[in-house]
PDB file of C-alpha atoms in Angstrom:
ATOM      1  CA  UNK A 122     -40.014  42.827 -10.029  1.00  0.00           C
ATOM      2  CA  UNK A 123     -39.461  39.773  -8.325  1.00  0.00           C
ATOM      3  CA  UNK A 124     -37.027  39.918  -5.448  1.00  0.00           C
ATOM      4  CA  UNK A 125     -34.862  37.144  -4.250  1.00  0.00           C
ATOM      5  CA  UNK A 126     -34.782  36.856  -0.066  1.00  0.00           C
ATOM      6  CA  UNK A 127     -31.135  35.926   1.253  1.00  0.00           C
ATOM      7  CA  UNK A 128     -32.201  34.620   3.831  1.00  0.00           C
ATOM      8  CA  UNK A 129     -34.948  32.635   2.791  1.00  0.00           C
ATOM      9  CA  UNK A 130     -32.245  31.115   0.067  1.00  0.00           C
ATOM     10  CA  UNK A 131     -29.739  30.128   3.000  1.00  0.00           C
ATOM     11  CA  UNK A 132     -32.431  28.470   5.194  1.00  0.00           C
ATOM     12  CA  UNK A 133     -33.449  26.626   1.965  1.00  0.00           C
ATOM     13  CA  UNK A 134     -29.727  25.847   1.367  1.00  0.00           C
ATOM     14  CA  UNK A 135     -28.815  25.256   5.186  1.00  0.00           C
ATOM     15  CA  UNK A 136     -31.998  22.751   5.642  1.00  0.00           C
ATOM     16  CA  UNK A 137     -30.825  20.545   2.030  1.00  0.00           C
ATOM     17  CA  UNK A 138     -27.337  20.637   3.474  1.00  0.00           C
ATOM     18  CA  UNK A 139     -27.880  19.069   6.878  1.00  0.00           C
ATOM     19  CA  UNK A 140     -30.855  16.940   5.681  1.00  0.00           C
ATOM     20  CA  UNK A 141     -28.215  15.194   3.503  1.00  0.00           C
ATOM     21  CA  UNK A 142     -25.416  15.375   6.306  1.00  0.00           C
ATOM     22  CA  UNK A 143     -27.875  13.517   8.840  1.00  0.00           C
ATOM     23  CA  UNK A 144     -28.791  10.986   6.069  1.00  0.00           C
ATOM     24  CA  UNK A 145     -24.653   9.824   5.890  1.00  0.00           C
ATOM     25  CA  UNK A 146     -24.445  10.005   9.779  1.00  0.00           C
ATOM     26  CA  UNK A 147     -24.399   6.273  10.796  1.00  0.00           C
ATOM     27  CA  UNK A 148     -25.296   6.159  14.604  1.00  0.00           C
ATOM     28  CA  UNK A 149     -27.228   2.791  15.365  1.00  0.00           C
ATOM     29  CA  UNK A 150     -29.915   1.157  13.484  1.00  0.00           C
ATOM     30  CA  UNK A 151     -31.696  -2.080  13.952  1.00  0.00           C
ATOM     31  CA  UNK A 152     -30.445  -4.651  10.683  1.00  0.00           C
ATOM     32  CA  UNK A 153     -31.751  -8.433   9.919  1.00  0.00           C
ATOM     33  CA  UNK A 154     -28.501 -11.572  10.316  1.00  0.00           C
ATOM     34  CA  UNK A 155     -28.214 -12.443   7.341  1.00  0.00           C
ATOM     35  CA  UNK A 156     -25.313 -15.105   7.684  1.00  0.00           C
ATOM     36  CA  UNK A 157     -22.696 -15.566  10.369  1.00  0.00           C
ATOM     37  CA  UNK A 158     -19.250 -16.694  10.327  1.00  0.00           C
ATOM     38  CA  UNK A 159     -18.590 -18.734  13.585  1.00  0.00           C
ATOM     39  CA  UNK A 160     -14.763 -18.789  13.700  1.00  0.00           C
ATOM     40  CA  UNK A 161     -14.410 -15.482  13.144  1.00  0.00           C
ATOM     41  CA  UNK A 162     -17.258 -14.263  15.015  1.00  0.00           C
ATOM     42  CA  UNK A 163     -18.693 -11.774  12.670  1.00  0.00           C
ATOM     43  CA  UNK A 164     -22.094 -11.329  10.678  1.00  0.00           C
ATOM     44  CA  UNK A 165     -23.092 -10.162   7.527  1.00  0.00           C
ATOM     45  CA  UNK A 166     -25.927  -7.562   8.100  1.00  0.00           C
ATOM     46  CA  UNK A 167     -28.586  -5.946   5.657  1.00  0.00           C
ATOM     47  CA  UNK A 168     -30.041  -2.716   7.958  1.00  0.00           C
ATOM     48  CA  UNK A 169     -33.443  -2.445   8.430  1.00  0.00           C
ATOM     49  CA  UNK A 170     -34.281   1.179   7.951  1.00  0.00           C
ATOM     50  CA  UNK A 171     -34.131   2.955   4.864  1.00  0.00           C
ATOM     51  CA  UNK A 172     -32.875   6.129   4.867  1.00  0.00           C
ATOM     52  CA  UNK A 173     -33.213   6.986   1.202  1.00  0.00           C
ATOM     53  CA  UNK A 174     -34.937   5.680  -2.041  1.00  0.00           C
ATOM     54  CA  UNK A 175     -32.920   2.628  -1.884  1.00  0.00           C
ATOM     55  CA  UNK A 176     -32.892  -0.431   0.595  1.00  0.00           C
ATOM     56  CA  UNK A 177     -29.802   0.009   2.520  1.00  0.00           C
ATOM     57  CA  UNK A 178     -26.625  -1.688   1.404  1.00  0.00           C
ATOM     58  CA  UNK A 179     -25.544  -4.995   3.591  1.00  0.00           C
ATOM     59  CA  UNK A 180     -22.798  -4.642   5.620  1.00  0.00           C
ATOM     60  CA  UNK A 181     -20.308  -7.576   5.459  1.00  0.00           C
ATOM     61  CA  UNK A 182     -17.340  -8.301   8.529  1.00  0.00           C
ATOM     62  CA  UNK A 183     -19.487  -6.933  10.969  1.00  0.00           C
ATOM     63  CA  UNK A 184     -18.072  -8.385  14.986  1.00  0.00           C
ATOM     64  CA  UNK A 185     -20.578  -9.142  17.643  1.00  0.00           C
ATOM     65  CA  UNK A 186     -19.456  -8.298  21.317  1.00  0.00           C
ATOM     66  CA  UNK A 187     -18.612 -11.017  23.847  1.00  0.00           C
ATOM     67  CA  UNK A 188     -19.206 -10.749  27.453  1.00  0.00           C
ATOM     68  CA  UNK A 189     -16.916 -12.088  30.519  1.00  0.00           C
ATOM     69  CA  UNK A 190     -19.072 -12.241  33.353  1.00  0.00           C
ATOM     70  CA  UNK A 191     -18.523 -12.968  37.016  1.00  0.00           C
ATOM     71  CA  UNK A 192     -20.754 -14.489  39.311  1.00  0.00           C
ATOM     72  CA  UNK A 193     -22.008 -12.047  41.939  1.00  0.00           C
ATOM     73  CA  UNK A 194     -21.148 -14.646  44.366  1.00  0.00           C
ATOM     74  CA  UNK A 195     -17.528 -14.556  43.203  1.00  0.00           C
ATOM     75  CA  UNK A 196     -16.562 -17.764  41.658  1.00  0.00           C
ATOM     76  CA  UNK A 197     -15.059 -18.471  38.090  1.00  0.00           C
ATOM     77  CA  UNK A 198     -15.981 -15.818  35.561  1.00  0.00           C
ATOM     78  CA  UNK A 199     -17.468 -17.097  32.660  1.00  0.00           C
ATOM     79  CA  UNK A 200     -16.987 -16.254  28.976  1.00  0.00           C
ATOM     80  CA  UNK A 201     -19.835 -15.988  26.403  1.00  0.00           C
ATOM     81  CA  UNK A 202     -19.400 -15.536  22.538  1.00  0.00           C
ATOM     82  CA  UNK A 203     -21.853 -14.124  20.099  1.00  0.00           C
ATOM     83  CA  UNK A 204     -23.739 -16.782  18.148  1.00  0.00           C
ATOM     84  CA  UNK A 205     -26.554 -15.038  15.286  1.00  0.00           C
ATOM     85  CA  UNK A 206     -28.680 -16.941  13.572  1.00  0.00           C
ATOM     86  CA  UNK A 207     -29.755 -15.923  10.019  1.00  0.00           C
ATOM     87  CA  UNK A 208     -33.196 -13.952  10.218  1.00  0.00           C
ATOM     88  CA  UNK A 209     -32.058 -12.595  13.828  1.00  0.00           C
ATOM     89  CA  UNK A 210     -32.766  -8.909  14.681  1.00  0.00           C
ATOM     90  CA  UNK A 211     -30.277  -7.398  15.897  1.00  0.00           C
ATOM     91  CA  UNK A 212     -29.204  -3.896  17.079  1.00  0.00           C
ATOM     92  CA  UNK A 213     -25.744  -2.079  15.493  1.00  0.00           C
ATOM     93  CA  UNK A 214     -23.748   0.400  16.698  1.00  0.00           C
ATOM     94  CA  UNK A 215     -21.508   2.729  14.176  1.00  0.00           C
ATOM     95  CA  UNK A 216     -18.167   3.526  15.857  1.00  0.00           C
ATOM     96  CA  UNK A 217     -17.143   7.686  15.614  1.00  0.00           C
ATOM     97  CA  UNK A 218     -14.139   6.727  14.115  1.00  0.00           C
ATOM     98  CA  UNK A 219     -12.284   3.785  12.555  1.00  0.00           C
ATOM     99  CA  UNK A 220     -12.053   0.657  14.273  1.00  0.00           C
ATOM    100  CA  UNK A 221     -10.019  -1.722  13.184  1.00  0.00           C
ATOM    101  CA  UNK A 222      -6.545  -0.435  14.393  1.00  0.00           C
ATOM    102  CA  UNK A 223      -8.253  -0.712  17.545  1.00  0.00           C
ATOM    103  CA  UNK A 224      -9.334  -3.736  17.801  1.00  0.00           C
ATOM    104  CA  UNK A 225      -5.934  -5.750  19.015  1.00  0.00           C
ATOM    105  CA  UNK A 226      -6.093  -3.946  22.185  1.00  0.00           C
ATOM    106  CA  UNK A 227      -3.252  -1.031  21.164  1.00  0.00           C
ATOM    107  CA  UNK A 228      -3.758   2.889  21.117  1.00  0.00           C
ATOM    108  CA  UNK A 229      -3.787   3.197  17.065  1.00  0.00           C
ATOM    109  CA  UNK A 230      -3.968   5.848  14.888  1.00  0.00           C
ATOM    110  CA  UNK A 231      -7.088   4.677  12.098  1.00  0.00           C
ATOM    111  CA  UNK A 232      -5.781   4.029   9.022  1.00  0.00           C
ATOM    112  CA  UNK A 233      -8.395   6.367   7.148  1.00  0.00           C
ATOM    113  CA  UNK A 234     -10.794   9.621   8.079  1.00  0.00           C
ATOM    114  CA  UNK A 235     -13.545   8.174   8.082  1.00  0.00           C
ATOM    115  CA  UNK A 236     -16.528   8.899  10.529  1.00  0.00           C
ATOM    116  CA  UNK A 237     -19.398   7.139  11.323  1.00  0.00           C
ATOM    117  CA  UNK A 238     -19.142   4.598   8.318  1.00  0.00           C
ATOM    118  CA  UNK A 239     -21.111   1.560   8.499  1.00  0.00           C
ATOM    119  CA  UNK A 240     -18.064  -0.252   7.995  1.00  0.00           C
ATOM    120  CA  UNK A 241     -17.042   0.140  11.523  1.00  0.00           C
ATOM    121  CA  UNK A 242     -20.354  -1.269  12.585  1.00  0.00           C
ATOM    122  CA  UNK A 243     -20.611  -3.885  15.438  1.00  0.00           C
ATOM    123  CA  UNK A 244     -23.349  -5.555  16.989  1.00  0.00           C
ATOM    124  CA  UNK A 245     -23.978  -4.734  20.618  1.00  0.00           C
ATOM    125  CA  UNK A 246     -27.685  -7.137  20.951  1.00  0.00           C
ATOM    126  CA  UNK A 247     -30.177  -8.728  19.489  1.00  0.00           C
ATOM    127  CA  UNK A 248     -33.812  -7.754  20.119  1.00  0.00           C
ATOM    128  CA  UNK A 249     -35.944 -10.053  22.160  1.00  0.00           C
ATOM    129  CA  UNK A 250     -38.426 -11.151  19.106  1.00  0.00           C
ATOM    130  CA  UNK A 251     -35.692 -13.081  17.931  1.00  0.00           C
ATOM    131  CA  UNK A 252     -35.225 -15.492  20.488  1.00  0.00           C
ATOM    132  CA  UNK A 253     -37.234 -18.439  20.187  1.00  0.00           C
TER     133      UNK A 253
END
């Protein structure tokens, strides 16, 4: 008679569930810039890390962070806006919640319940190898 160990079965079930959960849980990853819209300061990017059998889907309209830097000795602050070239390797961070309503600078509720979704990605920088 073959007995099934309930603890082993539960462990295997939980391992499969957690593996799927972690695969779908986006935090940050390197991407290749496919195109850049200079007017909107957004890029279409392709994730460079495969987490499943298929290549990852392209992510469109990903905003890049700008910077306002003030010289250490005082003086006028200078604003820097993002600019990306096709082929640049960038680092993308995914927000905990939908970010669209918060981009206007006011506290706002998200329109959806999505969490750690690649649609809420932001480019935070370019890897040094992309600089010529």
